[in-house]
PDB file of C-alpha atoms in Angstrom:
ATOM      1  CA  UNK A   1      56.542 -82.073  18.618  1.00 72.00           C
ATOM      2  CA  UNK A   2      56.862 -80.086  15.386  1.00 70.00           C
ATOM      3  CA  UNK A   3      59.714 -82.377  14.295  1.00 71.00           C
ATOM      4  CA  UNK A   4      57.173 -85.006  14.392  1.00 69.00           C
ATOM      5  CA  UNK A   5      54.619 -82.919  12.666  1.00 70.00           C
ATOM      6  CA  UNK A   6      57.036 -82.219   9.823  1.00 75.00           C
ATOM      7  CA  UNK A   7      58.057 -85.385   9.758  1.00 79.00           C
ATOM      8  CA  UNK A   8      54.462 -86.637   8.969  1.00 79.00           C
ATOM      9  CA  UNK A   9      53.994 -88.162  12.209  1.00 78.00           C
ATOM     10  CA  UNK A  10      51.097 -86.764  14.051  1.00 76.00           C
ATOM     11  CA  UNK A  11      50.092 -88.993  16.703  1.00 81.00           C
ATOM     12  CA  UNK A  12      53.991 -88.731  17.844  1.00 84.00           C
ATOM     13  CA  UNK A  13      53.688 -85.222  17.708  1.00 81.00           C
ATOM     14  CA  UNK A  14      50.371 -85.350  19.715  1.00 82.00           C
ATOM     15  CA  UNK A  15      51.891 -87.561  22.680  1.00 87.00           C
ATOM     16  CA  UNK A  16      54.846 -84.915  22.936  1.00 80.00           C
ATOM     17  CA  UNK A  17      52.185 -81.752  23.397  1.00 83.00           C
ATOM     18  CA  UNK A  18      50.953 -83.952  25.715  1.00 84.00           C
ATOM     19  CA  UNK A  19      53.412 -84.846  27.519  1.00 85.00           C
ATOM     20  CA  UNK A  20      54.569 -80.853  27.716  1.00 84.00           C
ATOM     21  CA  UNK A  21      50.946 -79.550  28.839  1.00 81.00           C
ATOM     22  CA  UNK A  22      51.428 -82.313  31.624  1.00 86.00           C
ATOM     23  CA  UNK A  23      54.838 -81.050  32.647  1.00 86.00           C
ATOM     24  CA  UNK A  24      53.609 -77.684  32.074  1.00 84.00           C
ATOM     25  CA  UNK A  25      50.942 -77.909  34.054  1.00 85.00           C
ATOM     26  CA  UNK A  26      52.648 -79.274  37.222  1.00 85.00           C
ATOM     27  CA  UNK A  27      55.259 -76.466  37.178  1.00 87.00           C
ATOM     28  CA  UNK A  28      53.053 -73.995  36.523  1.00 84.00           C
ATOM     29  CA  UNK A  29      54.329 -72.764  33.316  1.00 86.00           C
ATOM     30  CA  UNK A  30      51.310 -71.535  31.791  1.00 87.00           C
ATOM     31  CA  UNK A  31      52.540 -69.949  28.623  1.00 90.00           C
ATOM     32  CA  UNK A  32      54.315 -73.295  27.442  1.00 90.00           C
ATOM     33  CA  UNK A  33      50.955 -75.054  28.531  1.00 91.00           C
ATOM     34  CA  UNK A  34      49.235 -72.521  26.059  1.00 94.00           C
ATOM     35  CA  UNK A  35      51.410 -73.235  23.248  1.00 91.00           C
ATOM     36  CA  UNK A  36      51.322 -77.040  23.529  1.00 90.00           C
ATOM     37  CA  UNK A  37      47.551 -76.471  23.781  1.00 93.00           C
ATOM     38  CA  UNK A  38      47.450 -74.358  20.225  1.00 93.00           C
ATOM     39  CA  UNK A  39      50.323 -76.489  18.695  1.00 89.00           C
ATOM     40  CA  UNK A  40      47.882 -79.865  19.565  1.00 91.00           C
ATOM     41  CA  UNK A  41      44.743 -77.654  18.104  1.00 94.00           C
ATOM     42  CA  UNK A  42      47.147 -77.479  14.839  1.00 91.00           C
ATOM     43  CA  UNK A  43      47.868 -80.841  13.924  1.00 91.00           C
ATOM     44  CA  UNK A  44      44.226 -82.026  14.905  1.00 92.00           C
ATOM     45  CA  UNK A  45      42.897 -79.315  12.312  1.00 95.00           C
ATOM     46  CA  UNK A  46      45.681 -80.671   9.664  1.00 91.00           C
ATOM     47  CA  UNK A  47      44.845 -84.060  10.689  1.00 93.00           C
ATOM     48  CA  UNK A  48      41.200 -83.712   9.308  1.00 95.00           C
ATOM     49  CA  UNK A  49      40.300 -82.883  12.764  1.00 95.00           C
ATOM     50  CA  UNK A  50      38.897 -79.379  12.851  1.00 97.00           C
ATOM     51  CA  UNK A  51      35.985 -80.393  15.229  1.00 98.00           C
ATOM     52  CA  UNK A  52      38.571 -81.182  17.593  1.00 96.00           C
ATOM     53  CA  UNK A  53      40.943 -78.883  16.530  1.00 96.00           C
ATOM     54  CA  UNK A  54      38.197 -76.093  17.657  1.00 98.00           C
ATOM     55  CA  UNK A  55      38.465 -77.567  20.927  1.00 97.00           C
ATOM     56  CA  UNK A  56      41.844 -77.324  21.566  1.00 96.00           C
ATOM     57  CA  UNK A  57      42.045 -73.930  19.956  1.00 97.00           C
ATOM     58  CA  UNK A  58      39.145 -72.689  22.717  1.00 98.00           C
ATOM     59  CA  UNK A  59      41.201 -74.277  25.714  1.00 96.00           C
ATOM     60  CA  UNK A  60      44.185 -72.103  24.536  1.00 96.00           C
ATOM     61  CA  UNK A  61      41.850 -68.846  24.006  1.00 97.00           C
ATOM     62  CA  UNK A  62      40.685 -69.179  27.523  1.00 97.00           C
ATOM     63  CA  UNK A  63      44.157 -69.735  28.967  1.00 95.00           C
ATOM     64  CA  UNK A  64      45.665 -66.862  26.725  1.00 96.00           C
ATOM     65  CA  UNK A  65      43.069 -64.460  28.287  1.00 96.00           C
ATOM     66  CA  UNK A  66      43.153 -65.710  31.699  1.00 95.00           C
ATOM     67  CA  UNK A  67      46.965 -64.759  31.298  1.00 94.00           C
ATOM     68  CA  UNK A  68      46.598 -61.673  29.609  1.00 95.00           C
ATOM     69  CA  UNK A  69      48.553 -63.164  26.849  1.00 94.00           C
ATOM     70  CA  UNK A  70      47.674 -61.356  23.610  1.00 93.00           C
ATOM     71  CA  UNK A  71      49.687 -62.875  20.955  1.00 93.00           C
ATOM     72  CA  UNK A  72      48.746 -66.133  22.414  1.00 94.00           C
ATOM     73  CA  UNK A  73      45.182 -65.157  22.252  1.00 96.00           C
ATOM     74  CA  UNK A  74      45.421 -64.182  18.569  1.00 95.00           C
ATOM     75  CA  UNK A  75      47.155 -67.188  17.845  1.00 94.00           C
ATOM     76  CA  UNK A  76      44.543 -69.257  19.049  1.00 97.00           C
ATOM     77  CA  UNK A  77      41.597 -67.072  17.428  1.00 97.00           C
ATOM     78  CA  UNK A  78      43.288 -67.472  14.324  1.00 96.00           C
ATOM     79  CA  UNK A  79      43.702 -71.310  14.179  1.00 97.00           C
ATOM     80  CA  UNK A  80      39.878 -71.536  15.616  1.00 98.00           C
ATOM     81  CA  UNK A  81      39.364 -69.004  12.480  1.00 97.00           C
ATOM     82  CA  UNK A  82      40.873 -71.608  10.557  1.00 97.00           C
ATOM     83  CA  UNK A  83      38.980 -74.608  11.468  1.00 98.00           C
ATOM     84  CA  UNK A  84      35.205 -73.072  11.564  1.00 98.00           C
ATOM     85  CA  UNK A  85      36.305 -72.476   7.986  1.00 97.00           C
ATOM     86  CA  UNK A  86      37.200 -75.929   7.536  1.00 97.00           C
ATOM     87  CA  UNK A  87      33.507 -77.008   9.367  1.00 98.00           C
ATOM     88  CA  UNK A  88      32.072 -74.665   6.811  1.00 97.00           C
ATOM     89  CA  UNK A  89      31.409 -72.127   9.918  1.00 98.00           C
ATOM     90  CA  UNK A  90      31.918 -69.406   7.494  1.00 98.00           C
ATOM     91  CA  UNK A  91      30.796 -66.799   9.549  1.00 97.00           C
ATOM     92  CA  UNK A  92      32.531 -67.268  12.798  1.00 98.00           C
ATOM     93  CA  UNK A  93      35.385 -68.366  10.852  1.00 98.00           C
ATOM     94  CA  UNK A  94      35.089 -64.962   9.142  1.00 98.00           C
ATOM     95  CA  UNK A  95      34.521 -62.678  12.269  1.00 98.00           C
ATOM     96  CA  UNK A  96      37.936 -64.847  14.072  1.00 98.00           C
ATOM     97  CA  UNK A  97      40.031 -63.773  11.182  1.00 97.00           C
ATOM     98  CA  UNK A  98      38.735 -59.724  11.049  1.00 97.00           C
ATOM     99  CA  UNK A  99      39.578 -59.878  15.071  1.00 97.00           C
ATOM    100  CA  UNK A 100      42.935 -61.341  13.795  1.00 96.00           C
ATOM    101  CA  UNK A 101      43.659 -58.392  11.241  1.00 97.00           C
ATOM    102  CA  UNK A 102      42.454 -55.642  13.911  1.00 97.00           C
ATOM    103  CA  UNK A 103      45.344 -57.002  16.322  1.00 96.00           C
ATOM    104  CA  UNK A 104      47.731 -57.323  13.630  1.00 95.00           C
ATOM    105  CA  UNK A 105      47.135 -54.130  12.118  1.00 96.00           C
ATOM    106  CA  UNK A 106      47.130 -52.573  15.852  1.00 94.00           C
ATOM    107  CA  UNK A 107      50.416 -54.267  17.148  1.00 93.00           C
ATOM    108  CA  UNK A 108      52.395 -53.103  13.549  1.00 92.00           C
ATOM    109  CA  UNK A 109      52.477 -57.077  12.073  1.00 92.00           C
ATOM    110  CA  UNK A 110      52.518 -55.908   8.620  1.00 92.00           C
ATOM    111  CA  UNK A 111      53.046 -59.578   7.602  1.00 92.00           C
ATOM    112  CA  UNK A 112      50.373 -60.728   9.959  1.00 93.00           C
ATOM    113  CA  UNK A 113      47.915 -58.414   8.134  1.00 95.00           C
ATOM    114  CA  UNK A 114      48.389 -59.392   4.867  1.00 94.00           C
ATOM    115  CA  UNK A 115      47.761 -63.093   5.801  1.00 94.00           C
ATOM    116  CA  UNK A 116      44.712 -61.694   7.584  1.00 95.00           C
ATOM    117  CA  UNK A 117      43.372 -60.131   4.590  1.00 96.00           C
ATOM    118  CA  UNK A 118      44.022 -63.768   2.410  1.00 95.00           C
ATOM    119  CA  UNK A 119      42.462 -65.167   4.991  1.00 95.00           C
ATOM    120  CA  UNK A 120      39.172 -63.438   4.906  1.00 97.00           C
ATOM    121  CA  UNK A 121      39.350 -62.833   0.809  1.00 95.00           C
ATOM    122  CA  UNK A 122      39.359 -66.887   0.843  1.00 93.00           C
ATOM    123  CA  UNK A 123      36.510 -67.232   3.347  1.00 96.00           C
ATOM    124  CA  UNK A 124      34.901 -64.870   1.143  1.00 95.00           C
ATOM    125  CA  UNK A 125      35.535 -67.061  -1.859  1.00 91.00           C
ATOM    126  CA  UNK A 126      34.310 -70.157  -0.212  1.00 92.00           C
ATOM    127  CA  UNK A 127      31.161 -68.309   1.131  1.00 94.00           C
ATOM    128  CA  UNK A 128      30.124 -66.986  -2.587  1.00 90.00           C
ATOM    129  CA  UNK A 129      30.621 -63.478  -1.554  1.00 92.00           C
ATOM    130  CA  UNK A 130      32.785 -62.758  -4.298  1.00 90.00           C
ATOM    131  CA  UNK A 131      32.827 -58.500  -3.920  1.00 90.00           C
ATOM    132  CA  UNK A 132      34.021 -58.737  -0.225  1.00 94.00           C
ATOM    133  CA  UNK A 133      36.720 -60.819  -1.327  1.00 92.00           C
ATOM    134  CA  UNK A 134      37.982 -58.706  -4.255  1.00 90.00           C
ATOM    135  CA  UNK A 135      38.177 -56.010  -2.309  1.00 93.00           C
ATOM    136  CA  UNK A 136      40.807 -58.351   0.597  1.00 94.00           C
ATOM    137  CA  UNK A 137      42.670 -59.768  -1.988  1.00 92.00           C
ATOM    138  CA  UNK A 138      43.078 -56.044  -3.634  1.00 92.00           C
ATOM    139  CA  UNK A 139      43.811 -54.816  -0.607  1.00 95.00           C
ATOM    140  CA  UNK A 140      46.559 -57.914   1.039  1.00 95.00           C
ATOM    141  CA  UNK A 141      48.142 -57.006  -2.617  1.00 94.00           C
ATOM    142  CA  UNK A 142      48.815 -53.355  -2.436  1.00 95.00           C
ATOM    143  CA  UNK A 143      49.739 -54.197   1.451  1.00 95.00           C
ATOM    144  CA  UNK A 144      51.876 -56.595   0.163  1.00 95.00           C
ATOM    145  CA  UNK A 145      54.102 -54.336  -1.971  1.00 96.00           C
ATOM    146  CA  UNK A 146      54.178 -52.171   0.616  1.00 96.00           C
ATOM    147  CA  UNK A 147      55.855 -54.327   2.540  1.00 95.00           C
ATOM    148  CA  UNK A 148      57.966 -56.013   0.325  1.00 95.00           C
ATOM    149  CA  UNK A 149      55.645 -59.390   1.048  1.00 94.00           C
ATOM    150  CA  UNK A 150      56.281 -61.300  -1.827  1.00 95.00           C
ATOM    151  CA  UNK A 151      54.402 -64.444  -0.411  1.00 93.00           C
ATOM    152  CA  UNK A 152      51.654 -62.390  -0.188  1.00 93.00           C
ATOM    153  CA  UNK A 153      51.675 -60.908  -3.681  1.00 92.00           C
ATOM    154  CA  UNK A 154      51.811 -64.242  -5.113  1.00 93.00           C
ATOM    155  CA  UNK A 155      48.576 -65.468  -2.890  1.00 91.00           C
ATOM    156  CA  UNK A 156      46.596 -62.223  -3.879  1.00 91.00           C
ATOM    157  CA  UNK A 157      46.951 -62.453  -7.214  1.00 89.00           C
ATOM    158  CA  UNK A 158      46.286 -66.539  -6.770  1.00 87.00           C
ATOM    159  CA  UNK A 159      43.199 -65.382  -5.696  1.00 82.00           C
ATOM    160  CA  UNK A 160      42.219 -62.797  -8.097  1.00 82.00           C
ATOM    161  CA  UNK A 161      41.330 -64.734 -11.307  1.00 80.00           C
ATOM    162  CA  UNK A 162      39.001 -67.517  -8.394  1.00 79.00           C
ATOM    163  CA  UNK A 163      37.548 -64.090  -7.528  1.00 82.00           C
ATOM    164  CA  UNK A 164      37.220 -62.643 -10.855  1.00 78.00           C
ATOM    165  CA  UNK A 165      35.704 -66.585 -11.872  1.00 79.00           C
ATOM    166  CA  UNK A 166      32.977 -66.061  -9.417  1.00 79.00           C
ATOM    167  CA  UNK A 167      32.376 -62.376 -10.905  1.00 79.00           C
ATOM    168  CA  UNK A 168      31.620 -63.020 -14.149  1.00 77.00           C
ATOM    169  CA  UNK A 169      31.728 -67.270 -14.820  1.00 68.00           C
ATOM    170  CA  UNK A 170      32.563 -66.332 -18.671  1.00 64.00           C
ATOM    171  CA  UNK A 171      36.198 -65.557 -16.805  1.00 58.00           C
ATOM    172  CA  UNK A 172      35.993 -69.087 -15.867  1.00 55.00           C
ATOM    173  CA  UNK A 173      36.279 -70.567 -18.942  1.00 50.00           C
ATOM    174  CA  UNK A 174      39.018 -67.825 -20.463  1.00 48.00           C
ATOM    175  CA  UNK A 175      41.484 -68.915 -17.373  1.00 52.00           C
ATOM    176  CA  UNK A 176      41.023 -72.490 -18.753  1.00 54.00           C
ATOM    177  CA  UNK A 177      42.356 -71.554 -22.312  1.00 44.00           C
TER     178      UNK A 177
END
């Protein structure tokens, strides 16, 4: 399925996840079924599908904690996260991605929390909160140096000068000098 997906083909990719939650399901392998479940909630949502998406996201969260599967349960928060932001669900997209950052920061995903904290300084940014999100993109930053997580340097301090724009809007029109 993901060859598909990167391949720009996501109704192919679709009909595979399909046809592994169907196999899935008759052998009773419920973590592949959960995975085929939250890899068919991603290509809906980057499809232009994040109604749907949701759905498919929600099927895999129940699953996940039916199992007692954690990580799977994360995953699927965070792509739910994901497309309530993309329905403009700002605020459940916002408390999905803070339950995110709690388990990454518990379990020691150092990576996973400073994509956590981009993720909520942007939902911040999109929400016109603009102090809340200084204060994630600040923080996914100094994480990121920590760490040595250059991708996430380079996002935080994407998002510093949007941040800074909504601060003060005479910073808008300096950044396009």
């Amino acid at each position: 399925g993901r060859a598909y997906w990167r391949k720009g083909r996501p109704a192919e990719a679709l009909r595979y996840y399909g046809e592994a939650l169907a196999v899935s399901r008759a052998a009773g392998h419920l973590e592949v079924e959960i995975v085929a479940l939250n890899l068919s909630g991603t290509v809906h949502l980057f499809s232009g599908r994040p109604r749907t998406a949701v759905d498919w996201y929600e099927r895999a969260l129940t699953l996940a904690r039916e199992a007692g599967d954690r990580e799977s349960v994360h995953r699927a928060v965070h792509g739910r996260g994901n497309a309530r932001q993309a329905l403009g669900m700002l605020d459940d997209a916002l408390a999905d991605h803070t339950q995110v950052l709690a388990y990454c920061r518990a379990s020691g995903r150092d990576f996973g929390e400073t994509a956590s904290l981009l993720n909520l300084a942007e939902i911040e940014v999109d929400a016109g909160r603009p102090r809340p999100a200084l204060v994630h993109a600040d923080e996914a930053l100094r994480r990121g140096r920590e760490i040595g997580d250059v991708r996430a340097q380079a996002r935080a301090l994407e998002y510093l000068p949007r941040v800074g724009a909504l601060l003060n809007p005479d910073v808008e029109h300096i950044l396009r000098l």
